Coordinates of C-alpha atoms in Angstrom, one line a residue:
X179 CA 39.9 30.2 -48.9
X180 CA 40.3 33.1 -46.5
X181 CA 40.4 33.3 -42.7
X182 CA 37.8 36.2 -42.4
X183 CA 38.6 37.2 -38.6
X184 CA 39.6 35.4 -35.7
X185 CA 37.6 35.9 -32.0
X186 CA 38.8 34.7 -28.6
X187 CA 38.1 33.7 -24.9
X188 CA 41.6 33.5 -22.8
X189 CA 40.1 33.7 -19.0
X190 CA 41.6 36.3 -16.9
X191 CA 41.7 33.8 -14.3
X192 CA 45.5 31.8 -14.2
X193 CA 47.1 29.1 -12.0
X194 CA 50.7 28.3 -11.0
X195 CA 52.0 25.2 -12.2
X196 CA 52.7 24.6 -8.3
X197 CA 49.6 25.5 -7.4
X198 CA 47.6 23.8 -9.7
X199 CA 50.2 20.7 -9.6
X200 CA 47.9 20.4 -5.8
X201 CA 45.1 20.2 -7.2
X202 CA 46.3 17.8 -10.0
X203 CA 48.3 15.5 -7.4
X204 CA 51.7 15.9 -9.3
X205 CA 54.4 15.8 -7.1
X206 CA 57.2 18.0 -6.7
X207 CA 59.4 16.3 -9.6
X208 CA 56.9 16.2 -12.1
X209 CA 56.1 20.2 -11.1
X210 CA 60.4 20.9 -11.4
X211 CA 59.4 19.2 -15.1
X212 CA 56.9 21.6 -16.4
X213 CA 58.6 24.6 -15.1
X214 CA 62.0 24.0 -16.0
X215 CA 62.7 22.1 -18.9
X216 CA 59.0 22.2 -20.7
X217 CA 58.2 26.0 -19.9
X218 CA 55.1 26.4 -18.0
X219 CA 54.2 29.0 -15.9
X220 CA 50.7 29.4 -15.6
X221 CA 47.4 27.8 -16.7
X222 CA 43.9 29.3 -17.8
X223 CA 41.1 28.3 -15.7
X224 CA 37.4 29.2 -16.6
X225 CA 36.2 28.9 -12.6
X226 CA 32.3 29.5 -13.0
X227 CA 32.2 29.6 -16.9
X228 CA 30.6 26.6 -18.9
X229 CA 31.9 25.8 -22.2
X230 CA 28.8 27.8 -23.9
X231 CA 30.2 31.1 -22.2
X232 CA 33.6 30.2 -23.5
X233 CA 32.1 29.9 -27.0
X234 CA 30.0 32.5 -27.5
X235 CA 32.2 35.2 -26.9
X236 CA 34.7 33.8 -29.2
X237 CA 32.1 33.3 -31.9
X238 CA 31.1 37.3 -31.5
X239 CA 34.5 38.6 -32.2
X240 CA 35.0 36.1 -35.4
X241 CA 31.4 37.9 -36.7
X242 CA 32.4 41.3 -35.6
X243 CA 31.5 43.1 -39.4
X244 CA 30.3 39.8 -41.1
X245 CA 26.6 39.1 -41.5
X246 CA 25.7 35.9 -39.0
X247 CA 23.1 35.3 -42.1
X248 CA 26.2 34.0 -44.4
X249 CA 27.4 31.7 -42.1
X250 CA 26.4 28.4 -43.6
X251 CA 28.5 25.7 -41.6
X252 CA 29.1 25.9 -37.6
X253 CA 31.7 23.9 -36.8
X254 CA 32.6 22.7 -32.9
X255 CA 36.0 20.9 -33.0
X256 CA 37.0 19.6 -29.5
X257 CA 39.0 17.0 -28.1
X258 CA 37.6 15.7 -25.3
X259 CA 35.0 13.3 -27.3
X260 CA 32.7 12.8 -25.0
X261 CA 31.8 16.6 -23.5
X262 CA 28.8 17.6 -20.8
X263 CA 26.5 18.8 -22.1
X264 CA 26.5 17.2 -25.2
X265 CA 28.1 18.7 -28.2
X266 CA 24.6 18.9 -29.9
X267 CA 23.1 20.6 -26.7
X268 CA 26.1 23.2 -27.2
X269 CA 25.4 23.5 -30.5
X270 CA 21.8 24.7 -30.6
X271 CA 23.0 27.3 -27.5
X272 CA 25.7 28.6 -29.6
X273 CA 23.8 29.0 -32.7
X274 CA 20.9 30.7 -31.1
X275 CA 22.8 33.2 -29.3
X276 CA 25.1 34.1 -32.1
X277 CA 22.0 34.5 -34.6
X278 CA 23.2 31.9 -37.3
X279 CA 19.6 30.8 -38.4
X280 CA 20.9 29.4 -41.5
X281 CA 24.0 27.8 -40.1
X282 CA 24.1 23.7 -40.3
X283 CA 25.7 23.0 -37.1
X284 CA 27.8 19.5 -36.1
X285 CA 30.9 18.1 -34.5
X286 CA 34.1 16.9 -34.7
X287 CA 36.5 15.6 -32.4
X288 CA 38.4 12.4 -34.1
X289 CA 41.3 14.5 -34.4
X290 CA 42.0 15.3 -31.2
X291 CA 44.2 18.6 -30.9
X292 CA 44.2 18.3 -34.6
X293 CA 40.4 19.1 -34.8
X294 CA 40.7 22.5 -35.2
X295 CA 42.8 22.7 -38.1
X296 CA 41.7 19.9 -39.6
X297 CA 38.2 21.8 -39.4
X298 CA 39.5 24.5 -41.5
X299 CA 40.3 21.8 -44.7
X300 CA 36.4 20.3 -43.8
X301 CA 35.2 24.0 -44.3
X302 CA 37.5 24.5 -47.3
X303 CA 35.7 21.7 -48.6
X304 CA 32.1 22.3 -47.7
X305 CA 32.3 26.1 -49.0
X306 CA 33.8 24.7 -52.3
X307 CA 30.5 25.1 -54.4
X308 CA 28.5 27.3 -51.8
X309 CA 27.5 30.7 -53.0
X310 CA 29.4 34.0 -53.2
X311 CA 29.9 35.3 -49.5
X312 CA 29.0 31.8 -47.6
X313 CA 31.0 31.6 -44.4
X314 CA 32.1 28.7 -41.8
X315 CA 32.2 29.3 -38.5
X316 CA 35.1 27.3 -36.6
X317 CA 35.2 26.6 -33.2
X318 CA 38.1 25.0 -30.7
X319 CA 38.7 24.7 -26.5
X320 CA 36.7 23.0 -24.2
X321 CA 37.0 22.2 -20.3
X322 CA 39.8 20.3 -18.7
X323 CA 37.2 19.0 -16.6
X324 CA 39.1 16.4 -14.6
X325 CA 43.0 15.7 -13.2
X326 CA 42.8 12.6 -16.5
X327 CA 42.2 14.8 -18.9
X328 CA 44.4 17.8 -17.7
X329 CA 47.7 16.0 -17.5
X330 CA 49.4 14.1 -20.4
X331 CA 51.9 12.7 -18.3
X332 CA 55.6 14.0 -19.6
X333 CA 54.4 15.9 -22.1
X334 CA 52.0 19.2 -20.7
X335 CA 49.2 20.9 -18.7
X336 CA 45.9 22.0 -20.1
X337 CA 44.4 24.8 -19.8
X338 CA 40.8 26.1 -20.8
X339 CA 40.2 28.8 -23.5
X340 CA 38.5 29.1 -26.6
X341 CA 38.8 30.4 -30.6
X342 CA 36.4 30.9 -33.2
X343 CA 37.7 31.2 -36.9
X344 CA 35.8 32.9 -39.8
X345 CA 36.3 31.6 -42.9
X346 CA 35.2 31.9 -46.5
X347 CA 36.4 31.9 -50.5
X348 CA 36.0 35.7 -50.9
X349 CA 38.6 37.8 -50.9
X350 CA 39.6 39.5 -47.7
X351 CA 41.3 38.9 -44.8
X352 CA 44.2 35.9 -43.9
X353 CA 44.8 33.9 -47.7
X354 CA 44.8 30.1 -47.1
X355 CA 48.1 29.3 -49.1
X356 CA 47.8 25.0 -48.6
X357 CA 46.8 22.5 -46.0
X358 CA 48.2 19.2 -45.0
X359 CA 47.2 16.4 -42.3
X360 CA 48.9 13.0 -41.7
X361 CA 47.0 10.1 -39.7
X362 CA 49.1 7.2 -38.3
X363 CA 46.1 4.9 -37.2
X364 CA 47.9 2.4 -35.5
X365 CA 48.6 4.8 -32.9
X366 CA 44.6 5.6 -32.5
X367 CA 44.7 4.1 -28.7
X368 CA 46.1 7.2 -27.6
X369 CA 47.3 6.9 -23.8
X370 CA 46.2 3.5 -23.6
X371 CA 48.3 2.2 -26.4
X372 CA 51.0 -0.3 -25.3
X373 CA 54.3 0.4 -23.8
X374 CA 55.8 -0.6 -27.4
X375 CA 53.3 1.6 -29.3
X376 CA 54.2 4.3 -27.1
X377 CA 57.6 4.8 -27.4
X378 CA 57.1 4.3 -31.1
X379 CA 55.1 7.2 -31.1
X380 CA 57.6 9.3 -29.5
X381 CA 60.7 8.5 -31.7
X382 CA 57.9 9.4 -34.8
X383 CA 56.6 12.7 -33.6
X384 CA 59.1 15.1 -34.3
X385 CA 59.8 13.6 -37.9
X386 CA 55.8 13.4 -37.9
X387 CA 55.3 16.8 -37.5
X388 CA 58.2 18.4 -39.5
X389 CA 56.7 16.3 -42.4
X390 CA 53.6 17.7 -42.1
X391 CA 54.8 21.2 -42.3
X392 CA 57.2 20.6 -44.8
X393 CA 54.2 19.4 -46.9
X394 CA 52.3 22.4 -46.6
X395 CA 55.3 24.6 -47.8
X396 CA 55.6 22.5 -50.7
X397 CA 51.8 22.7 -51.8
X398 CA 52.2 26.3 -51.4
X399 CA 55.3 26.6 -53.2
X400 CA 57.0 28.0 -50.4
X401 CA 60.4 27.2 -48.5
X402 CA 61.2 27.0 -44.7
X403 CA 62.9 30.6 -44.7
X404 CA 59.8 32.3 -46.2
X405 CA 58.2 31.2 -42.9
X406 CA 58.0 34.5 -40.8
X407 CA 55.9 32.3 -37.9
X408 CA 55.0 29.3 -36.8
X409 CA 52.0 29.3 -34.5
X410 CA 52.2 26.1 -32.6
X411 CA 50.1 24.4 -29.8
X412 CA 51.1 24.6 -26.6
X413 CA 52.3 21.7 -25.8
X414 CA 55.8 22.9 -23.8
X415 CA 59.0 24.7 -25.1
X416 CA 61.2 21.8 -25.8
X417 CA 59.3 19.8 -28.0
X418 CA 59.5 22.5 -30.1
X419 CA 63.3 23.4 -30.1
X420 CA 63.9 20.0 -31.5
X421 CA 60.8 20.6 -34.2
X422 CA 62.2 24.3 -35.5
X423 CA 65.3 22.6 -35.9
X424 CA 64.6 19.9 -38.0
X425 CA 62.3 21.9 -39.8
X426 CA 64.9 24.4 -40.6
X427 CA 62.9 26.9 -38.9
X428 CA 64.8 29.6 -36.4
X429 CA 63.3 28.9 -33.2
X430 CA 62.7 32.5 -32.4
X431 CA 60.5 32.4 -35.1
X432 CA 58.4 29.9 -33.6
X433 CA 55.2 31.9 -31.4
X434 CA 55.7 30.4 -27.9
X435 CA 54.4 33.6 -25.5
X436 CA 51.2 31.4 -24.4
X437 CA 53.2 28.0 -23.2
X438 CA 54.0 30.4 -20.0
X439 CA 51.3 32.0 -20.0
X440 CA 48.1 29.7 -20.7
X441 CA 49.0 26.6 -20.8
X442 CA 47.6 23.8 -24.2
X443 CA 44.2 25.0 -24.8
X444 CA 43.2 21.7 -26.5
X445 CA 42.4 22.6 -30.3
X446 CA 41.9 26.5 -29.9
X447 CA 46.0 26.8 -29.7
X448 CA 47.1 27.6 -33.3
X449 CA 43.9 30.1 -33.7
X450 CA 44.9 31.8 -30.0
X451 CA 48.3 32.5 -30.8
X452 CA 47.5 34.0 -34.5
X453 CA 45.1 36.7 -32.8
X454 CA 47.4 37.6 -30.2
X455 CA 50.8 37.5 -32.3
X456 CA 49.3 39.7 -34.8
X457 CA 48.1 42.1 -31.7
X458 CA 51.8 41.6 -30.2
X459 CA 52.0 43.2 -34.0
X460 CA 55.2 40.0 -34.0
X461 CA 53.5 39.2 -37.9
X462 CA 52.2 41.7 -40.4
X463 CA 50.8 42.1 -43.7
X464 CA 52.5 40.0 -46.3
X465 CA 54.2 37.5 -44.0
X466 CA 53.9 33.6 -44.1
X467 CA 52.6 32.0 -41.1
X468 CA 52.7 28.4 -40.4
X469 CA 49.9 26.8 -38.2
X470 CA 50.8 23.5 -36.9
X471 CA 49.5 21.0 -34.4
X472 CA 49.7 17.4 -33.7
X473 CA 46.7 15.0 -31.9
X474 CA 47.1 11.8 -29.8
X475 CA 46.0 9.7 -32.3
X476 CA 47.8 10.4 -33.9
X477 CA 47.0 13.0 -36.5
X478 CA 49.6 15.6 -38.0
X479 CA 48.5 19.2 -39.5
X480 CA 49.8 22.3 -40.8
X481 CA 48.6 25.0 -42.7
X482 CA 50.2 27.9 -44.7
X483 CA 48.6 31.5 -44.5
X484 CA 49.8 34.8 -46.1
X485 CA 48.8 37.7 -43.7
X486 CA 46.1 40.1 -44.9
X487 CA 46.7 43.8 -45.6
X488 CA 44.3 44.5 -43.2
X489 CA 45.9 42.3 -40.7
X490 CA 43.7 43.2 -37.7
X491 CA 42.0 39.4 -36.9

């Protein structure tokens, strides 16, 4: 499989941690936290769009040179699982005004921040016996849409953008070296698990998602110091100091430009920081790229790409 071209939708419009931490009700402490030790600066707000304006430009740059008639699969993985409108209604709006008449649409959103990657092993799948030139169209971000659902408390700040992903088994563009997700169910209360479950969950995480990673280099035959760049979500600097290291994985090498400067955009992370490290020109032809996300869930995934010759999205 090949990632075809990857579109965006990062809103001009930023807030302050201080600023927004008003509007959230955090108070000065937890503010100090997310500035200083996890590494936010700012947040993407989409004031006045709706999630279908965040979409469809997203899905036109993904397109940009494909034919919309090959796309066979639209894919909308989000994290919030019960979105307004709902995900069908955003569905039919998407596919209508990106032209993919012979596109069967759907949903996923088990995965949480995982969704988006995961997506990509779905489409893998689904393409497997499709014919020669037969696209999926992936889609991540949604709307932080209230104070609950912006703040996971100790951990980060949301922020609203959107990705679309192209992807297809002919040749041309990013090569899909391996994939690799890891589900520990018990954990599937997410926030509302108990106290116990919790702090479970956080002594499991960073072992969690170095495992996860490592497994991906493995299936692709690969080792930690062919990795040129990991291409995280957002979640905050620290948490992934502590990841690089265990991973074996210089921490420079690990893409964190968009903690500062947008915030965790949900799903859409991973796909974000490809574009933009690639137009940063931080990862070129030939390298190794390691996408990698984890979901309250919680779910684990990573996947291993080998930059394109033509490494323009």
């Amino acid at each position: 499989m090949h990632v075809k071209r990857i579109g965006t939708l990062v809103p001009p419009t930023t807030w302050s941690i201080p600023d927004l931490g008003e509007r959230l009700g955090l108070t000065p402490a937890q503010v100090r936290l997310h500035t200083k030790f996890f590494g936010q600066e700012r947040i993407a707000v989409a004031d006045g769009l709706d999630i279908v304006d965040m979409l469809v430009p997203a899905g036109r740059e993904a397109l940009q040179g494909n034919d919309p008639d090959s796309v066979r699969y639209l894919i909308y993985a989000h994290t919030v699982q019960h979105i307004a409108p709902p995900s069908r209604a955003v569905l039919d709006r998407v596919r209508r005004e990106l032209g993919l008449r012979n596109a069967s649409a759907f949903a996923l959103s088990q995965q949480n921040c995982v969704a988006g990657l995961y997506a990509v092993r779905l489409a893998q799948y689904l393409l497997h016996n499709a014919p020669d030139g037969a696209h999926a169209l992936i889609m991540a971000g949604e709307k932080a849409f209230s104070p609950r659902l912006q703040v996971i408390k100790g951990t980060t700040i949301m922020g609203e953008a959107t990705s679309a992903c192209l992807v297809g088994n002919d040749e041309g563009g990013h090569e899909v070296l391996a994939i690799a997700v890891r589900t520990l169910g018990r954990f599937y209360r997410c926030n509302d698990c108990s106290d116990e479950l919790k702090s479970e969950y956080e002594q499991l995480y960073g072992n969690s998602l170095v495992a996860v990673m490592r497994e991906a280099l493995d299936d692709a035959g690969l080792i930690p110091d062919d990795v040129a760049m990991v291409l995280p979500h957002n979640v905050n600097r620290y948490s992934w100091r502590q990841v690089a290291r265990d991973a074996g994985i210089p921490f420079s090498r690990v893409y964190l430009d968009n903690v500062a400067r947008i915030g965790h955009c949900f799903g859409a992370d991973p796909f974000i920081n490809f574009a933009d490290a690639l137009a940063a020109r931080r990862i070129g032809p030939g390298d190794v790229v390691l996408m990698a996300t984890a979901g309250l869930g919680a779910t684990f995934a990573a996947i291993a790409v080998r930059v394109g010759e033509r490494a323009n999205q």
